[in-house]
Amino acid sequence: MITALYSDQFIAENAPMDRRLAALILSRGNRIGYIASGPEPQREFFNEKRRYYRSYGLSLDLFFDLDVLSGDEEIGRLFSYDAIHLSGGHTGDFLRRLRQSGMLDKLRSWALDDGILVGTSAGAILMTPTIAVDALFSGGSPDAVQDGAALDLLPFEFFPHLNDDPGYLSALLRYSETTATPILACRDGEGLILGNGLVEIFGAPLMISDGFAEASDGGRIADLLSRA
């Protein structure tokens, strides 16, 4: 399994991570499937991502709509692709759609079977055990989230857009005192590529646990992954 977690994607600071991810996907092929977080009647985000990936020699040509009942053939086609992109958007709605469509467990199994899973913002949050930290974006408390269990592919929680509000860090520090799971927090332009022996950190994400924050360390992340 290879996972790529972005805070954002359409900014110049992400170019080193983009190039590395593209190389990993191209070592298998060039086809990427896209799972939308919510309705996209005009497919504006999909088309934007298509142009973005095309600049790296990758083909994003399958739009997978969780609100439309998909048959085994379309699901099989999605899982035949070299990588799958989980879009940004409303994290809670995205999780609900994955559950209601029956795709949450299918996607987890595909990823664990040596898949390459790419997530931006909400899509990256979903790769972790819970979407609890997403509550901060609406002014809520992660501790109050009751039904946030997600894909559980990684042994930490993920928080994007740390730079958007100076209050996010103090809220994450408080939350880290009540959860045993570390939190990786990224500013836009930062991210991680993990799996199959890879621990590659782009930018300076923070590792937050037990009320403290420090620069993320590849050795500690590798240790977490090995014990997961």
Tab-separated table of C-alpha atoms in Angstrom:
chain	number	residue	atom	x	y	z
A	1	MET	CA	0.000	0.000	0.000
A	2	ILE	CA	1.176	3.507	-0.852
A	3	THR	CA	-0.685	6.523	0.502
A	4	ALA	CA	-0.158	10.150	-0.497
A	5	LEU	CA	-1.664	12.742	1.826
A	6	TYR	CA	-1.934	16.341	0.657
A	7	SER	CA	-3.216	19.362	2.546
A	8	ASP	CA	-3.758	21.106	-0.767
A	9	GLN	CA	-2.549	20.257	-4.268
A	10	PHE	CA	-2.849	23.128	-6.732
A	11	ILE	CA	0.048	25.240	-5.487
A	12	ALA	CA	3.685	25.449	-6.565
A	13	GLU	CA	5.011	24.287	-3.193
A	14	ASN	CA	3.598	20.821	-3.881
A	15	ALA	CA	5.701	20.266	-7.021
A	16	PRO	CA	8.370	18.059	-5.349
A	17	MET	CA	5.685	15.780	-3.884
A	18	ASP	CA	3.807	15.796	-7.185
A	19	ARG	CA	6.874	14.640	-9.098
A	20	ARG	CA	7.596	11.871	-6.621
A	21	LEU	CA	4.010	10.633	-6.631
A	22	ALA	CA	3.886	10.725	-10.433
A	23	ALA	CA	7.036	8.596	-10.609
A	24	LEU	CA	5.532	6.013	-8.265
A	25	ILE	CA	2.310	5.788	-10.275
A	26	LEU	CA	4.116	5.712	-13.625
A	27	SER	CA	6.160	2.739	-12.422
A	28	ARG	CA	2.872	0.788	-12.620
A	29	GLY	CA	0.983	2.592	-15.377
A	30	ASN	CA	-0.652	5.977	-15.807
A	31	ARG	CA	-4.350	5.560	-15.029
A	32	ILE	CA	-6.007	7.202	-12.025
A	33	GLY	CA	-9.618	6.823	-10.917
A	34	TYR	CA	-11.378	9.696	-9.155
A	35	ILE	CA	-13.861	9.277	-6.308
A	36	ALA	CA	-15.861	12.466	-5.786
A	37	SER	CA	-16.632	13.574	-2.244
A	38	GLY	CA	-20.027	14.887	-3.329
A	39	PRO	CA	-22.137	15.864	-6.332
A	40	GLU	CA	-20.228	17.399	-9.236
A	41	PRO	CA	-22.848	17.985	-11.939
A	42	GLN	CA	-20.443	20.095	-13.999
A	43	ARG	CA	-17.406	18.001	-13.004
A	44	GLU	CA	-15.398	21.174	-12.496
A	45	PHE	CA	-13.106	19.729	-9.813
A	46	PHE	CA	-12.670	16.506	-11.767
A	47	ASN	CA	-11.721	18.373	-14.926
A	48	GLU	CA	-9.318	20.571	-12.958
A	49	LYS	CA	-7.644	17.459	-11.538
A	50	ARG	CA	-7.576	15.862	-14.977
A	51	ARG	CA	-5.578	18.793	-16.383
A	52	TYR	CA	-3.340	18.772	-13.328
A	53	TYR	CA	-2.451	15.090	-13.589
A	54	ARG	CA	-2.066	15.295	-17.372
A	55	SER	CA	0.839	17.717	-16.857
A	56	TYR	CA	2.661	14.837	-15.140
A	57	GLY	CA	1.879	12.295	-17.855
A	58	LEU	CA	-0.991	10.721	-15.908
A	59	SER	CA	-4.513	10.003	-17.130
A	60	LEU	CA	-7.474	10.771	-14.864
A	61	ASP	CA	-10.371	9.413	-16.889
A	62	LEU	CA	-12.809	7.686	-14.521
A	63	PHE	CA	-15.272	9.744	-12.491
A	64	PHE	CA	-16.809	7.550	-9.778
A	65	ASP	CA	-20.018	8.936	-8.276
A	66	LEU	CA	-20.883	7.408	-4.898
A	67	ASP	CA	-24.473	8.681	-5.156
A	68	VAL	CA	-25.151	6.557	-8.235
A	69	LEU	CA	-25.555	2.836	-7.662
A	70	SER	CA	-22.544	1.314	-9.402
A	71	GLY	CA	-22.506	-2.205	-10.746
A	72	ASP	CA	-19.747	-4.748	-10.307
A	73	GLU	CA	-18.349	-3.856	-13.723
A	74	GLU	CA	-17.774	-0.189	-12.891
A	75	ILE	CA	-16.406	-1.030	-9.434
A	76	GLY	CA	-14.073	-3.559	-11.027
A	77	ARG	CA	-12.941	-0.930	-13.498
A	78	LEU	CA	-12.171	1.523	-10.686
A	79	PHE	CA	-10.119	-1.057	-8.841
A	80	SER	CA	-8.198	-1.989	-11.984
A	81	TYR	CA	-6.634	1.466	-12.104
A	82	ASP	CA	-3.043	2.167	-11.067
A	83	ALA	CA	-4.084	4.707	-8.412
A	84	ILE	CA	-7.247	6.206	-6.937
A	85	HIS	CA	-7.692	9.855	-6.012
A	86	LEU	CA	-10.018	10.823	-3.136
A	87	SER	CA	-11.155	14.388	-3.643
A	88	GLY	CA	-11.427	17.199	-1.156
A	89	GLY	CA	-14.770	18.490	0.056
A	90	HIS	CA	-17.028	17.910	3.054
A	91	THR	CA	-15.379	15.076	4.989
A	92	GLY	CA	-18.470	13.930	6.864
A	93	ASP	CA	-20.587	13.765	3.709
A	94	PHE	CA	-17.800	11.923	1.895
A	95	LEU	CA	-17.635	9.316	4.661
A	96	ARG	CA	-21.418	8.933	4.671
A	97	ARG	CA	-21.450	8.350	0.915
A	98	LEU	CA	-18.680	5.770	1.164
A	99	ARG	CA	-20.626	3.892	3.814
A	100	GLN	CA	-24.016	4.076	2.123
A	101	SER	CA	-22.603	2.902	-1.199
A	102	GLY	CA	-20.820	-0.038	0.430
A	103	MET	CA	-17.494	1.278	-0.861
A	104	LEU	CA	-15.737	1.955	2.444
A	105	ASP	CA	-14.671	-1.643	3.073
A	106	LYS	CA	-14.079	-2.321	-0.636
A	107	LEU	CA	-11.767	0.696	-0.900
A	108	ARG	CA	-9.896	-0.280	2.246
A	109	SER	CA	-9.317	-3.805	0.928
A	110	TRP	CA	-8.133	-2.464	-2.429
A	111	ALA	CA	-5.671	-0.083	-0.764
A	112	LEU	CA	-4.263	-2.785	1.514
A	113	ASP	CA	-3.761	-5.033	-1.524
A	114	ASP	CA	-0.874	-2.847	-2.751
A	115	GLY	CA	-3.005	0.033	-4.034
A	116	ILE	CA	-1.853	3.633	-4.446
A	117	LEU	CA	-4.334	5.922	-2.716
A	118	VAL	CA	-4.060	9.704	-3.052
A	119	GLY	CA	-6.064	12.078	-0.876
A	120	THR	CA	-6.336	15.846	-0.732
A	121	SER	CA	-7.744	17.465	2.396
A	122	ALA	CA	-10.958	15.501	3.134
A	123	GLY	CA	-9.683	12.581	1.061
A	124	ALA	CA	-6.519	12.425	3.158
A	125	ILE	CA	-8.427	12.680	6.455
A	126	LEU	CA	-10.472	9.642	5.409
A	127	MET	CA	-7.365	7.436	5.229
A	128	THR	CA	-6.932	7.632	8.990
A	129	PRO	CA	-8.809	5.899	11.836
A	130	THR	CA	-11.315	8.736	12.352
A	131	ILE	CA	-12.416	12.028	10.839
A	132	ALA	CA	-12.750	13.566	14.322
A	133	VAL	CA	-10.315	16.435	13.661
A	134	ASP	CA	-12.550	17.633	10.817
A	135	ALA	CA	-14.899	19.036	13.477
A	136	LEU	CA	-12.485	21.938	13.943
A	137	PHE	CA	-13.321	23.315	10.499
A	138	SER	CA	-16.897	23.957	11.603
A	139	GLY	CA	-16.026	25.210	15.070
A	140	GLY	CA	-16.772	21.904	16.789
A	141	SER	CA	-14.743	19.653	19.059
A	142	PRO	CA	-13.090	16.432	17.854
A	143	ASP	CA	-13.943	14.887	21.230
A	144	ALA	CA	-17.653	15.270	20.463
A	145	VAL	CA	-17.500	13.230	17.238
A	146	GLN	CA	-19.324	9.956	17.862
A	147	ASP	CA	-19.360	8.184	14.511
A	148	GLY	CA	-16.171	9.175	12.727
A	149	ALA	CA	-14.593	5.786	11.984
A	150	ALA	CA	-12.991	5.980	8.532
A	151	LEU	CA	-10.679	3.828	6.359
A	152	ASP	CA	-8.203	3.224	9.200
A	153	LEU	CA	-5.250	2.691	6.867
A	154	LEU	CA	-2.779	4.727	8.916
A	155	PRO	CA	-1.884	4.853	12.630
A	156	PHE	CA	-2.433	8.578	13.042
A	157	GLU	CA	-5.023	11.274	12.399
A	158	PHE	CA	-4.427	13.857	9.678
A	159	PHE	CA	-5.228	17.559	9.827
A	160	PRO	CA	-4.836	19.723	6.683
A	161	HIS	CA	-4.845	23.516	6.222
A	162	LEU	CA	-3.122	24.140	9.543
A	163	ASN	CA	-2.095	27.576	8.274
A	164	ASP	CA	-5.686	28.710	7.707
A	165	ASP	CA	-6.432	29.670	11.322
A	166	PRO	CA	-4.004	30.384	14.176
A	167	GLY	CA	-6.457	28.719	16.566
A	168	TYR	CA	-6.165	25.299	14.943
A	169	LEU	CA	-2.856	24.415	16.584
A	170	SER	CA	-4.012	25.152	20.140
A	171	ALA	CA	-7.223	23.169	19.516
A	172	LEU	CA	-5.214	20.208	18.210
A	173	LEU	CA	-2.906	20.367	21.220
A	174	ARG	CA	-5.918	20.172	23.548
A	175	TYR	CA	-7.433	17.294	21.585
A	176	SER	CA	-4.137	15.398	21.616
A	177	GLU	CA	-4.351	15.206	25.401
A	178	THR	CA	-7.537	13.137	25.160
A	179	THR	CA	-6.694	10.778	22.289
A	180	ALA	CA	-4.023	8.091	22.162
A	181	THR	CA	-3.602	8.500	18.405
A	182	PRO	CA	-0.937	10.967	17.213
A	183	ILE	CA	-2.012	13.727	14.822
A	184	LEU	CA	-0.059	14.814	11.760
A	185	ALA	CA	-0.888	18.409	10.874
A	186	CYS	CA	0.048	19.929	7.522
A	187	ARG	CA	0.047	23.421	6.118
A	188	ASP	CA	-0.898	23.882	2.480
A	189	GLY	CA	2.085	22.865	0.358
A	190	GLU	CA	3.063	20.089	2.766
A	191	GLY	CA	2.308	16.382	2.696
A	192	LEU	CA	3.513	12.808	3.038
A	193	ILE	CA	3.990	9.725	0.887
A	194	LEU	CA	4.013	6.534	2.925
A	195	GLY	CA	4.098	2.777	2.408
A	196	ASN	CA	6.123	-0.107	1.003
A	197	GLY	CA	9.127	1.058	2.987
A	198	LEU	CA	8.614	4.713	2.046
A	199	VAL	CA	8.409	7.530	4.544
A	200	GLU	CA	8.783	10.725	2.558
A	201	ILE	CA	7.926	14.048	4.177
A	202	PHE	CA	7.405	17.216	2.144
A	203	GLY	CA	7.612	20.500	3.974
A	204	ALA	CA	7.552	20.535	7.764
A	205	PRO	CA	4.355	18.846	9.026
A	206	LEU	CA	3.872	18.741	12.779
A	207	MET	CA	3.469	15.603	14.862
A	208	ILE	CA	1.110	16.374	17.738
A	209	SER	CA	0.588	14.089	20.732
A	210	ASP	CA	0.149	14.320	24.503
A	211	GLY	CA	-0.287	18.078	24.354
A	212	PHE	CA	2.977	18.742	22.492
A	213	ALA	CA	3.861	19.526	18.876
A	214	GLU	CA	7.171	18.836	17.161
A	215	ALA	CA	8.487	18.604	13.635
A	216	SER	CA	7.436	15.295	12.133
A	217	ASP	CA	10.208	12.736	12.172
A	218	GLY	CA	10.561	10.014	9.561
A	219	GLY	CA	11.875	7.545	12.105
A	220	ARG	CA	8.901	7.993	14.413
A	221	ILE	CA	6.442	7.704	11.537
A	222	ALA	CA	8.196	4.558	10.310
A	223	ASP	CA	7.939	3.119	13.820
A	224	LEU	CA	4.222	3.889	13.965
A	225	LEU	CA	3.696	2.238	10.590
A	226	SER	CA	5.633	-0.860	11.610
A	227	ARG	CA	3.475	-1.310	14.720
A	228	ALA	CA	0.149	-0.660	12.995
